[in-house]
Coordinates of C-alpha atoms in Angstrom, one line a residue:
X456 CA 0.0 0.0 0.0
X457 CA 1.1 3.4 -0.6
X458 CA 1.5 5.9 2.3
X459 CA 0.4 9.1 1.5
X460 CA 2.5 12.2 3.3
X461 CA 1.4 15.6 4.1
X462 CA 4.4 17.5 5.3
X463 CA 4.0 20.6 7.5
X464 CA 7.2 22.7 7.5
X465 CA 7.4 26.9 7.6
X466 CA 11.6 26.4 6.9
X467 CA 12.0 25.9 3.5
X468 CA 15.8 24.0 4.5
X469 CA 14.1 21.8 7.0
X470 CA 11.2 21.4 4.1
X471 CA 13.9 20.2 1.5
X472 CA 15.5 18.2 4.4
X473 CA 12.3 16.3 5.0
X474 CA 11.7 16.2 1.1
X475 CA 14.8 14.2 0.5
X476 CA 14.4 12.0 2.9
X477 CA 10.4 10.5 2.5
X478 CA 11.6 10.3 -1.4
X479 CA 13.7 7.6 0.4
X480 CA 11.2 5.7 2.0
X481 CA 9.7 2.9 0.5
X482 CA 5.8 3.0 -0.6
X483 CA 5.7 6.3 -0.1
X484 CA 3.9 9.0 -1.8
X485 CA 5.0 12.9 -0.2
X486 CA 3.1 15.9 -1.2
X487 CA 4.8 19.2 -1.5
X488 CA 5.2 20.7 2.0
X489 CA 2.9 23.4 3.3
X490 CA 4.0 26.4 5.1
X491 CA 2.0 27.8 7.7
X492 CA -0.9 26.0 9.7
X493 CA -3.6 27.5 8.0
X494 CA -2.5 25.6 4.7
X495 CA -2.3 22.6 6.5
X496 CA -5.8 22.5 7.2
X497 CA -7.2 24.0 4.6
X498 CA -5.5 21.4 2.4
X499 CA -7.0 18.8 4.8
X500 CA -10.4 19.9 4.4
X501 CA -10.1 20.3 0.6
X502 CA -9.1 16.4 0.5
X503 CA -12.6 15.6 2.1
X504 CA -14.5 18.3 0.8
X505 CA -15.9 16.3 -1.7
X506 CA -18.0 13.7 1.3
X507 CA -18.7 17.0 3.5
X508 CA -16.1 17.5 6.0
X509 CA -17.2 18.8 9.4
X510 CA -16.8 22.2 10.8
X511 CA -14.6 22.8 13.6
X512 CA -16.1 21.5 16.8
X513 CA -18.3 19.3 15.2
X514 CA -18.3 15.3 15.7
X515 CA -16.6 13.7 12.8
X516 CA -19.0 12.9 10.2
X517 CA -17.2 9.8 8.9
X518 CA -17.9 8.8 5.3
X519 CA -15.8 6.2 4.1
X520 CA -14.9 8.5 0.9
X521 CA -13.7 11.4 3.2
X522 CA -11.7 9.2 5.5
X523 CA -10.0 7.2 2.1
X524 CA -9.5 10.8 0.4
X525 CA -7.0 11.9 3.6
X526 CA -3.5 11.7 3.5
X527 CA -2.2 8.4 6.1
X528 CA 0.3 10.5 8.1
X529 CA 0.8 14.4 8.6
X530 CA 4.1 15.3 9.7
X531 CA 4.2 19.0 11.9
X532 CA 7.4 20.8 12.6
X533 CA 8.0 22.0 15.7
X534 CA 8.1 25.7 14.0
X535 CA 5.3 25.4 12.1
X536 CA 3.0 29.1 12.6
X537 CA 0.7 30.9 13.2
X538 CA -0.9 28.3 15.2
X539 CA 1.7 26.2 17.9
X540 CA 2.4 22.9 16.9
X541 CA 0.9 21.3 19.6
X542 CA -2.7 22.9 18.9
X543 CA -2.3 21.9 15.4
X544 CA -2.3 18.6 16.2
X545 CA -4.8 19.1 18.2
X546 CA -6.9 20.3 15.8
X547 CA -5.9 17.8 13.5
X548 CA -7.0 15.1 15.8
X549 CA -10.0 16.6 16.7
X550 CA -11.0 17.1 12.9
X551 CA -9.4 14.2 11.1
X552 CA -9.4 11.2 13.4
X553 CA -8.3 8.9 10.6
X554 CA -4.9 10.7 10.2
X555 CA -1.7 9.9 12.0
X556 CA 0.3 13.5 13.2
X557 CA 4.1 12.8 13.5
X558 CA 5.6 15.8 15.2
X559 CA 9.5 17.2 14.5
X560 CA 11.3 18.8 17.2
X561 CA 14.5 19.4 18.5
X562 CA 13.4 18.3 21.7
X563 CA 12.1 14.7 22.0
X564 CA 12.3 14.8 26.2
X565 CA 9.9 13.2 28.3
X566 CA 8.0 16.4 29.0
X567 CA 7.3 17.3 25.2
X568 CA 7.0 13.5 24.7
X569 CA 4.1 13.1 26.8
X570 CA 2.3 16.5 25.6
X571 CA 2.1 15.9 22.0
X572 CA 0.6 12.2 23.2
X573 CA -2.0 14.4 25.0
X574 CA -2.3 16.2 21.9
X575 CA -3.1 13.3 19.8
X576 CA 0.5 13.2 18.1
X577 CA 1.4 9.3 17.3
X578 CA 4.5 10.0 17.4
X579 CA 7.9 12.3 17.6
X580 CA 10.8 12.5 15.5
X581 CA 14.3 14.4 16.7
X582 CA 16.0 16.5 14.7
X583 CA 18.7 16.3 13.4
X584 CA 16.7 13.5 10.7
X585 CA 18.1 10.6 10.6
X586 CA 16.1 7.7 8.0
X587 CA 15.6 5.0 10.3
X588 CA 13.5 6.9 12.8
X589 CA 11.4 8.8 10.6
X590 CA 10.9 5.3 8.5
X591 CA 9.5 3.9 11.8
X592 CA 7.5 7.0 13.1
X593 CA 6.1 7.1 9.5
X594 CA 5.1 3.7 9.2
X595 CA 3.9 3.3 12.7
X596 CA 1.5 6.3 12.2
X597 CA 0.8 5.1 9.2
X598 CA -0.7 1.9 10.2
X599 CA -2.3 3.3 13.2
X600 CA -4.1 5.4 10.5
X601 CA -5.4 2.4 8.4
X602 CA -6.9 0.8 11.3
X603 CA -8.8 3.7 12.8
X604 CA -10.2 3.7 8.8
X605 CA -11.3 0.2 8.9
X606 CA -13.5 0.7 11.9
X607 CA -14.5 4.1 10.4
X608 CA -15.9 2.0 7.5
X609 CA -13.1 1.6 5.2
X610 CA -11.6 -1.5 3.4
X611 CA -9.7 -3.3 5.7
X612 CA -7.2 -4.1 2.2
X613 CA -5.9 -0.6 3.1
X614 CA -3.9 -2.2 5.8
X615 CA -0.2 -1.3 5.6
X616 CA 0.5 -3.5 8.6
X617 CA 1.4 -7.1 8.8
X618 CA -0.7 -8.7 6.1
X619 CA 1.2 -11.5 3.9
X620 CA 0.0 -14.7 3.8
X621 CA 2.0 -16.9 6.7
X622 CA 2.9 -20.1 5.5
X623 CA 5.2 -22.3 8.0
X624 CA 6.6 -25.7 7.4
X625 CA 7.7 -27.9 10.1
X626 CA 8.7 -31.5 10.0
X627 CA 7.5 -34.8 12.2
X628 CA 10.8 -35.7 12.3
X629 CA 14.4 -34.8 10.6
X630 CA 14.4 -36.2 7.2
X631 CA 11.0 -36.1 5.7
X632 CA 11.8 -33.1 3.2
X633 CA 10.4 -30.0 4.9
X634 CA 13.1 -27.6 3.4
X635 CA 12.5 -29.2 0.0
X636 CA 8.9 -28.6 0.4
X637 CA 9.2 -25.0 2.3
X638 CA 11.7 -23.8 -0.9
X639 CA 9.5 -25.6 -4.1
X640 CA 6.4 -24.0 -1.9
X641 CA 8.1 -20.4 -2.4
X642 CA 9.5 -21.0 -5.8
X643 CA 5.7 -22.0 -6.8
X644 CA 4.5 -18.4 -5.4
X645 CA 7.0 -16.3 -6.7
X646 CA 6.5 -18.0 -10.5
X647 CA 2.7 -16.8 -9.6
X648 CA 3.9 -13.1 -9.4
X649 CA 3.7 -12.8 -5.9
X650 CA 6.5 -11.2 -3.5
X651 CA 8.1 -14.1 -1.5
X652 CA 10.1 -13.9 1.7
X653 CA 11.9 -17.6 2.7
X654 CA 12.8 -17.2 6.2
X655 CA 15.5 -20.0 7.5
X656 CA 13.9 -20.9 11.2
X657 CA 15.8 -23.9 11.6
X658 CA 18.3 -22.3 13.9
X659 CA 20.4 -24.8 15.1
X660 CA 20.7 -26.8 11.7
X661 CA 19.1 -24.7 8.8
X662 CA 20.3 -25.8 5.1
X663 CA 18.1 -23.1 2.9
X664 CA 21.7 -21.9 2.0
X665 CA 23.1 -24.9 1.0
X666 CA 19.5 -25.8 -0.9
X667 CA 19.3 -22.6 -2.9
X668 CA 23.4 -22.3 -2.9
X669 CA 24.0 -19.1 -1.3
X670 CA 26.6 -17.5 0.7
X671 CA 25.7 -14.6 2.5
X672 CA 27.2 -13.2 5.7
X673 CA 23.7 -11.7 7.2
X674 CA 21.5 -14.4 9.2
X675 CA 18.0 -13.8 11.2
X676 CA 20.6 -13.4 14.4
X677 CA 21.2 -10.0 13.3
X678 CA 18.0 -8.3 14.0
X679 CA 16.9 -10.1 17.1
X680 CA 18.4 -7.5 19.1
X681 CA 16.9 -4.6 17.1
X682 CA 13.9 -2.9 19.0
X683 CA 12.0 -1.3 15.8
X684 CA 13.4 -2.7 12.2
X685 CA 13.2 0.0 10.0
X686 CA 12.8 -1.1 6.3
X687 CA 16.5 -0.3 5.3
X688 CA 17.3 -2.8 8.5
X689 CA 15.5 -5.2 6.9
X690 CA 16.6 -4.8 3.7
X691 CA 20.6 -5.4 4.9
X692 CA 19.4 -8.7 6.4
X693 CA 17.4 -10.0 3.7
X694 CA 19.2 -11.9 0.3
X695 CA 17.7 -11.0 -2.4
X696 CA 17.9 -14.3 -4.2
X697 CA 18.4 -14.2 -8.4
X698 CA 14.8 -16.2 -8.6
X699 CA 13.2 -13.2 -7.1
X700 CA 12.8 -15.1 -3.6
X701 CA 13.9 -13.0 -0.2
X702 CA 15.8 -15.1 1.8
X703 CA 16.6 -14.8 5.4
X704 CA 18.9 -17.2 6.7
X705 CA 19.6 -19.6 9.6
X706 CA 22.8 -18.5 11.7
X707 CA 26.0 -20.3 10.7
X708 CA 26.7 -20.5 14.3
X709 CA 24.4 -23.4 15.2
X710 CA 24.4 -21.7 18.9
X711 CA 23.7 -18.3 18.4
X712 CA 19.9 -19.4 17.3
X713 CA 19.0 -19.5 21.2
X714 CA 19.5 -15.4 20.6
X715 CA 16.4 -15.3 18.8
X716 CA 13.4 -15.7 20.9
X717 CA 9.7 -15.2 20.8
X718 CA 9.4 -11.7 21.2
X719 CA 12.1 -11.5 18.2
X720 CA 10.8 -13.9 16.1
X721 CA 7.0 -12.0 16.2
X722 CA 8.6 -8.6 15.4
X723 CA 10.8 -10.1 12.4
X724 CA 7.8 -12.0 10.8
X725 CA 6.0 -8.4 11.3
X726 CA 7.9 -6.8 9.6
X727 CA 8.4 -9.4 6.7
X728 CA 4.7 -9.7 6.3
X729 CA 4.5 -5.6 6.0
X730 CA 6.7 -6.2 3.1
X731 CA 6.3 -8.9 1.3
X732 CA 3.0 -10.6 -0.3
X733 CA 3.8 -14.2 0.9
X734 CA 5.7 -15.6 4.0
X735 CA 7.1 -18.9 4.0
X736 CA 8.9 -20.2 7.3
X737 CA 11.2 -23.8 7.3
X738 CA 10.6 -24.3 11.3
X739 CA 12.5 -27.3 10.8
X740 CA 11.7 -30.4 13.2
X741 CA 12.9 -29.3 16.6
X742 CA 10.2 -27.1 18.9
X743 CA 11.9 -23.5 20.0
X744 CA 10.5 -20.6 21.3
X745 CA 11.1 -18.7 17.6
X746 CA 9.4 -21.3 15.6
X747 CA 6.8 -22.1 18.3
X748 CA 5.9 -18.4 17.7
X749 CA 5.7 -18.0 14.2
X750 CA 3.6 -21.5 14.3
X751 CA 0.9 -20.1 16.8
X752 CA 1.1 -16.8 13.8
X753 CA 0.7 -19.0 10.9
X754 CA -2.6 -18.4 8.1
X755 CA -1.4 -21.9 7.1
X756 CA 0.7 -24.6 9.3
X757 CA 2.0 -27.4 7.7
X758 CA 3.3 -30.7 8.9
X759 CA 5.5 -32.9 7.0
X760 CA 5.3 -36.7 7.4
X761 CA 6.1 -39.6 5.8
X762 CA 3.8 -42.7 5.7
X763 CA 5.9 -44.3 7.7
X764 CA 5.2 -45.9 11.1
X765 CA 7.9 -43.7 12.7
X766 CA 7.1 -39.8 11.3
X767 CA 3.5 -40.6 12.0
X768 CA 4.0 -41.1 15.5
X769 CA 6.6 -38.4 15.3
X770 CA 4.1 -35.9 13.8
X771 CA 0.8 -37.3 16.8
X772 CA 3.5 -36.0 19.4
X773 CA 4.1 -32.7 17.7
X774 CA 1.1 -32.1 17.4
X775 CA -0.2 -33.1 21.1
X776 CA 3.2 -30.7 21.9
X777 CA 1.3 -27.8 19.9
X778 CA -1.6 -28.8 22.1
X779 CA -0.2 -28.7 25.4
X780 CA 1.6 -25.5 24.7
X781 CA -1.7 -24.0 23.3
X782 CA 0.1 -23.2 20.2
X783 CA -2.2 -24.3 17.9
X784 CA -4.4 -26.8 17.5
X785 CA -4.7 -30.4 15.7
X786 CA -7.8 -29.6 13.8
X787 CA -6.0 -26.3 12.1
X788 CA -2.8 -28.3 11.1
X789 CA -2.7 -29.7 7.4
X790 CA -0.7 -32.8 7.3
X791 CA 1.2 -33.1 3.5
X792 CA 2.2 -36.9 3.1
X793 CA 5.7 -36.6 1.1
X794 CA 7.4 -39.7 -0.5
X795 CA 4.3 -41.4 -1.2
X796 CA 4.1 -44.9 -3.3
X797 CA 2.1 -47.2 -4.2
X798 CA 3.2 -49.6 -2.1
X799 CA 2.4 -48.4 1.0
X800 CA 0.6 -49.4 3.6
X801 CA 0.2 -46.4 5.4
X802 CA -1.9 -44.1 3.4
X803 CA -2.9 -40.7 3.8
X804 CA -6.4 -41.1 5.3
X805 CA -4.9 -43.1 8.4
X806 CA -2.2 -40.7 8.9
X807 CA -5.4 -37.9 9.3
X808 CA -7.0 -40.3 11.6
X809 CA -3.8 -40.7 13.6
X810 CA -2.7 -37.1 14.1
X811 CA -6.1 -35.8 13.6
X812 CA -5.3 -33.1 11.5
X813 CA -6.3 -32.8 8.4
X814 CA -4.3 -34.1 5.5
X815 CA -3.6 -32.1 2.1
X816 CA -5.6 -33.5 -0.9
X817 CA -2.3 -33.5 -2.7
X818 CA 0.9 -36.0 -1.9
X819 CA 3.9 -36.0 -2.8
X820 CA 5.5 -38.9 -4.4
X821 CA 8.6 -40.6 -3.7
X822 CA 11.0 -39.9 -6.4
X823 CA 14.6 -38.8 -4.7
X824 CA 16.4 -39.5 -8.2
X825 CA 14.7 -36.8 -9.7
X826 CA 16.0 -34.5 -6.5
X827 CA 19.5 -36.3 -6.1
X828 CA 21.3 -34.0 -8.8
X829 CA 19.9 -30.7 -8.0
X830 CA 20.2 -31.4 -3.8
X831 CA 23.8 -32.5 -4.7
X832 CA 24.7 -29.5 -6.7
X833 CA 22.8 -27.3 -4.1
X834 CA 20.4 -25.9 -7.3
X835 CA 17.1 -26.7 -6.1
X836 CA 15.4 -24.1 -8.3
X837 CA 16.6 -25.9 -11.1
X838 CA 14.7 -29.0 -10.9
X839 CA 13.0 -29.7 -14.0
X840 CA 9.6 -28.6 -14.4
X841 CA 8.7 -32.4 -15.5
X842 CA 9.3 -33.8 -12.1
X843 CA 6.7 -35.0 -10.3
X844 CA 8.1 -34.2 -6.7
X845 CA 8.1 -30.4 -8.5
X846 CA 4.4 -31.1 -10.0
X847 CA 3.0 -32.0 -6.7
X848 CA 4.7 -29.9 -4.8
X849 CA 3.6 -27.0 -7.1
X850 CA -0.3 -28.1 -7.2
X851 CA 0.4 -28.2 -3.0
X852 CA 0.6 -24.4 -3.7
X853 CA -2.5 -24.0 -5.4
X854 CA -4.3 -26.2 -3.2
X855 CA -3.2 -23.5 -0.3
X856 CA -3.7 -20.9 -2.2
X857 CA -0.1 -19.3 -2.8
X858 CA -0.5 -19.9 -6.5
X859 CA -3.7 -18.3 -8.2
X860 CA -3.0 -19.1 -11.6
X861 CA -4.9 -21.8 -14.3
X862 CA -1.5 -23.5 -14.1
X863 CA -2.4 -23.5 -10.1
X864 CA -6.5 -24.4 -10.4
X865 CA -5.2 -27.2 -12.8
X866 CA -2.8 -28.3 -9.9
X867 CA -5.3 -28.3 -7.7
X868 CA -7.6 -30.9 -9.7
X869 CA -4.6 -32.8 -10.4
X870 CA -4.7 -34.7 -7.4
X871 CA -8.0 -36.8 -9.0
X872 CA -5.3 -38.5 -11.7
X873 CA -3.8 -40.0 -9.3
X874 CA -6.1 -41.1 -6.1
X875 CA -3.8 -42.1 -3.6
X876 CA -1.4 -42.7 -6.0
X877 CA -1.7 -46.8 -5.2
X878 CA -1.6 -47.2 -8.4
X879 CA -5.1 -48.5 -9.3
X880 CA -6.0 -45.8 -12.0
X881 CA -2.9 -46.1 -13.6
X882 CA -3.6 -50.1 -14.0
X883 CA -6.9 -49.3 -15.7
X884 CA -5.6 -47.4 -18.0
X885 CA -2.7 -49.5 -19.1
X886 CA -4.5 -52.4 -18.7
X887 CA -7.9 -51.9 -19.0
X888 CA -7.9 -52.8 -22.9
X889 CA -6.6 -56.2 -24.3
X890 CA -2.8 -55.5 -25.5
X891 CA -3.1 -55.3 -29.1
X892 CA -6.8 -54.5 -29.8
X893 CA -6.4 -50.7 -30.2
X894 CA -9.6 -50.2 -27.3
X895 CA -7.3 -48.3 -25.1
X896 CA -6.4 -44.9 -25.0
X897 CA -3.9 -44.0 -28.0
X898 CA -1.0 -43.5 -25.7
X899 CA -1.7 -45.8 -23.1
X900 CA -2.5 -48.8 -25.4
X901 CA 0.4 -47.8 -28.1
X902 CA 2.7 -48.7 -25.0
X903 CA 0.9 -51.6 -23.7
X904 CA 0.8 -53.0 -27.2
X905 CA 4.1 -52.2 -28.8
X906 CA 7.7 -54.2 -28.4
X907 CA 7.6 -53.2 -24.8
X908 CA 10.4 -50.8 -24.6
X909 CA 7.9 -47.8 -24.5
X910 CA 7.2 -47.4 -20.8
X911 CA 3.3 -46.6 -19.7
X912 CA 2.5 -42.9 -18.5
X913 CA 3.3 -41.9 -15.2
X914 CA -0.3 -40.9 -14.3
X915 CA -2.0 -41.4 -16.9
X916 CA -2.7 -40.2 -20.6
X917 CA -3.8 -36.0 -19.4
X918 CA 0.0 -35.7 -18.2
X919 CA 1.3 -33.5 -20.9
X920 CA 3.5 -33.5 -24.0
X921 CA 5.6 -36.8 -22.0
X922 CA 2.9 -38.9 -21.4
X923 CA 0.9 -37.9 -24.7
X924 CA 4.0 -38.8 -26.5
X925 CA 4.0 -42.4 -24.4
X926 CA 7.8 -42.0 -24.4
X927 CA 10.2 -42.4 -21.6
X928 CA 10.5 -38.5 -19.5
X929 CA 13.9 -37.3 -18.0
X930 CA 13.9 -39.2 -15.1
X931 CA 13.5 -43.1 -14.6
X932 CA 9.9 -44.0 -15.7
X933 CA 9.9 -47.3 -14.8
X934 CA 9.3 -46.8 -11.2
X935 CA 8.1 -43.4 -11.0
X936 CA 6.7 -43.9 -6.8
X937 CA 9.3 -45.5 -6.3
X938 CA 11.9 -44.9 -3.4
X939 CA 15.4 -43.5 -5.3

């Protein structure tokens, strides 16, 4: 969202100042400072005049068009005239509610501090400027502002505040693939358009880095002492990855993770969700205070298990942990199955009745030979867009919603080609018609019936330009569930 700014400076150096730096500030759209408080509010009232602004003294009227027609955030310089600063923002207050005052003064003390909150101020700024404070005051009034809107009737998608879409990703156990799925997951979204930030939780062990082969010195560490992260803070700490992804990373000191606690974890993914569309969060498998948080945060919790007797039991205690620790509950935990095959007996609607959380309508198949070259070479955004650990993976977007695409709705009906994938629809396809008597489907039955070197689909003949062309793919069709 853009921030509109109304600045309110009588000295033109200090005006230029101020000038220079909002031109700075992301998302931001300054007007031309005014000079004198009579301008100030004059140029207020002109911005609603067109819903009927009320007179002075009179109780806000509060159209939704006169509220959305006000600037976000006012800033008032201490030496702003003929009317003192402080009964400006009185005033101000009094006649635009909706607007967020931001005073400048050379004294920010305690006294003057707790007048201009009396005033109705939401916020000082000391002079000499610096960025990172007035970023902060700015955006702080700013949201304040968008709120007060929303209950005065206006969209609530005016929100600058935290509003990405949280996405976390935690694992029964270690090994099931929840960084593979937490990376393809962002990959998918940012394909779709959609600002992405991949946030490294996994504090004591994280491997995004070595995943998505980066080298970068920064690590979430580095602002869990910071109080208020400004945007340009945020910016330092976050690698801006060459497939568009923002990636902030798990510490290379496994022990320095136990720096980054609840209370930092909340502000960090705050200020991510500010600034990017989606949020994706590898929590790895090991309960901490940081990951616990941004958990209990989530839109969207996933669990990663394999159907395995182990990671099922693994992912009943996490999620009776989550439970006890009123972190969230079973019922609003999706379960993705990853590794699936045909073969197994453990299928996805036991492991729902076993954890009792619900279980994604699309699996993942087991396929680790298709993964083994791009893991090894630490290129994960390279896997080929034929792989069905990417195809599933990708369609587990759409299914949550990250992906709103007709590549993603087409994902998301995928999952009916292959029921379970235990193998049963693929039989009647390949088998359904007698080899040789032309019944079955043309690329199907050309398999079935020809020398026998042309392998059968992988799910079936609505797979794409592979599958229609019954010949082999990239990877080893032979056993495509099957365990690399």
């Amino acid at each position: 969202m853009t921030i509109r700014i109304l600045p309110a400076i009588g000295d033109p150096d200090a005006a230029r100042a101020v000038s220079s730096l909002l031109n700075q500030l992301p998302d931001a759209e300054p007007a031309p400072a005014v000079a004198d408080s009579t301008a100030l509010i004059d140029a207020l009232a002109g911005a609603a005049a067109g819903a009927g602004t009320p007179p002075a003294g009179a109780p806000p009227a509060g159209p939704p068009s006169a509220v959305e027609a006000l600037p976000e955030v006012v800033l008032v310089h201490e030496r702003i005239g003929p009317t003192p600063a402080l009964e400006l923002i009185r005033e101000v207050a009094l006649r635009f509610p909706a607007v967020g005052v931001v005073l400048i003064t050379t004294d920010a003390g305690p006294a003057l501090f707790s007048a201009a909150m009396d005033a109705g101020a939401r916020g000082i700024v000391g002079l000499p400027l610096g960025y990172d404070e007035l970023a902060a005051r700015v955006q702080a009034a700013a949201q304040w502002s968008a709120g007060v809107r929303v209950h005065l009737g206006g969209s609530p998608e005016t929100l600058p505040g935290p509003s990405g879409t949280l996405v976390t990703v935690t694992g029964a156990k270690g090994g099931v693939g929840t960084t593979v799925t937490a990376v393809q997951l962002a990959l998918a979204a940012r394909a779709a358009g959609r600002s992405v930030a991949l946030v490294d939780l996994d504090l004591q062990s994280g491997d995004v880095a070595s995943y998505l082969d980066v080298q970068f010195r920064r690590s979430v560490v580095d602002l869990a002492g910071i109080q208020d992260i400004s945007v340009r803070v945020l910016q330092d700490a976050v690698h801006d990855h060459h497939t568009g992804l923002g990636i902030l990373l798990a510490p290379e000191e496994g022990e320095r993770g136990e720096e980054v606690d609840d209370r930092a974890a909340r502000q960090i993914i705050g200020a991510l969700r500010s600034r990017y569309e989606v949020v994706l969060v590898d929590c790895g498998s090991q309960m901490q205070s940081a990951n616990a948080a941004a958990v209990e945060l989530a839109d969207v919790a996933l669990l990663v298990a394999t159907p395995d007797v182990v990671a099922v039991r693994a992912a009943k205690r996490q999620v009776r942990l989550w439970d006890r620790l009123q972190i969230r509950k079973a019922e609003d935990t999706t379960t993705v199955v990853n590794r699936l095959t045909r073969n197994t007996e453990i299928q996805p609607p036991l492991v729902a009745k076993a954890t009792g959380t619900q279980v994604a309508r699309t699996h993942v198949p087991a396929a680790f030979k298709e993964l083994q070259p791009c893991v090894d070479a630490g290129r994960l955004q390279d896997l080929d867009g034929r792989s069905t650990v990417k195809q599933a993976l990708w369609a587990l977007a759409g299914e949550l919603g990250l992906v709103d695409s007709p590549a993603a709705r087409q994902g998301r009906g995928s999952h009916r080609a292959r029921p379970s994938l235990t193998g049963r629809k693929r039989k009647a396809i390949t088998v359904g018609a007698a080899p040789g008597s032309g019944a079955g489907p043309g690329p199907a039955s050309g398999s079935a019936s020809g020398s026998g070197s042309g392998p059968a689909p992988r799910f079936g003949a609505r797979r794409g330009p592979a599958a229609a062309a019954g010949g082999p793919g990239p990877f080893d069709p032979a056993g495509p569930y099957e365990e690399g």
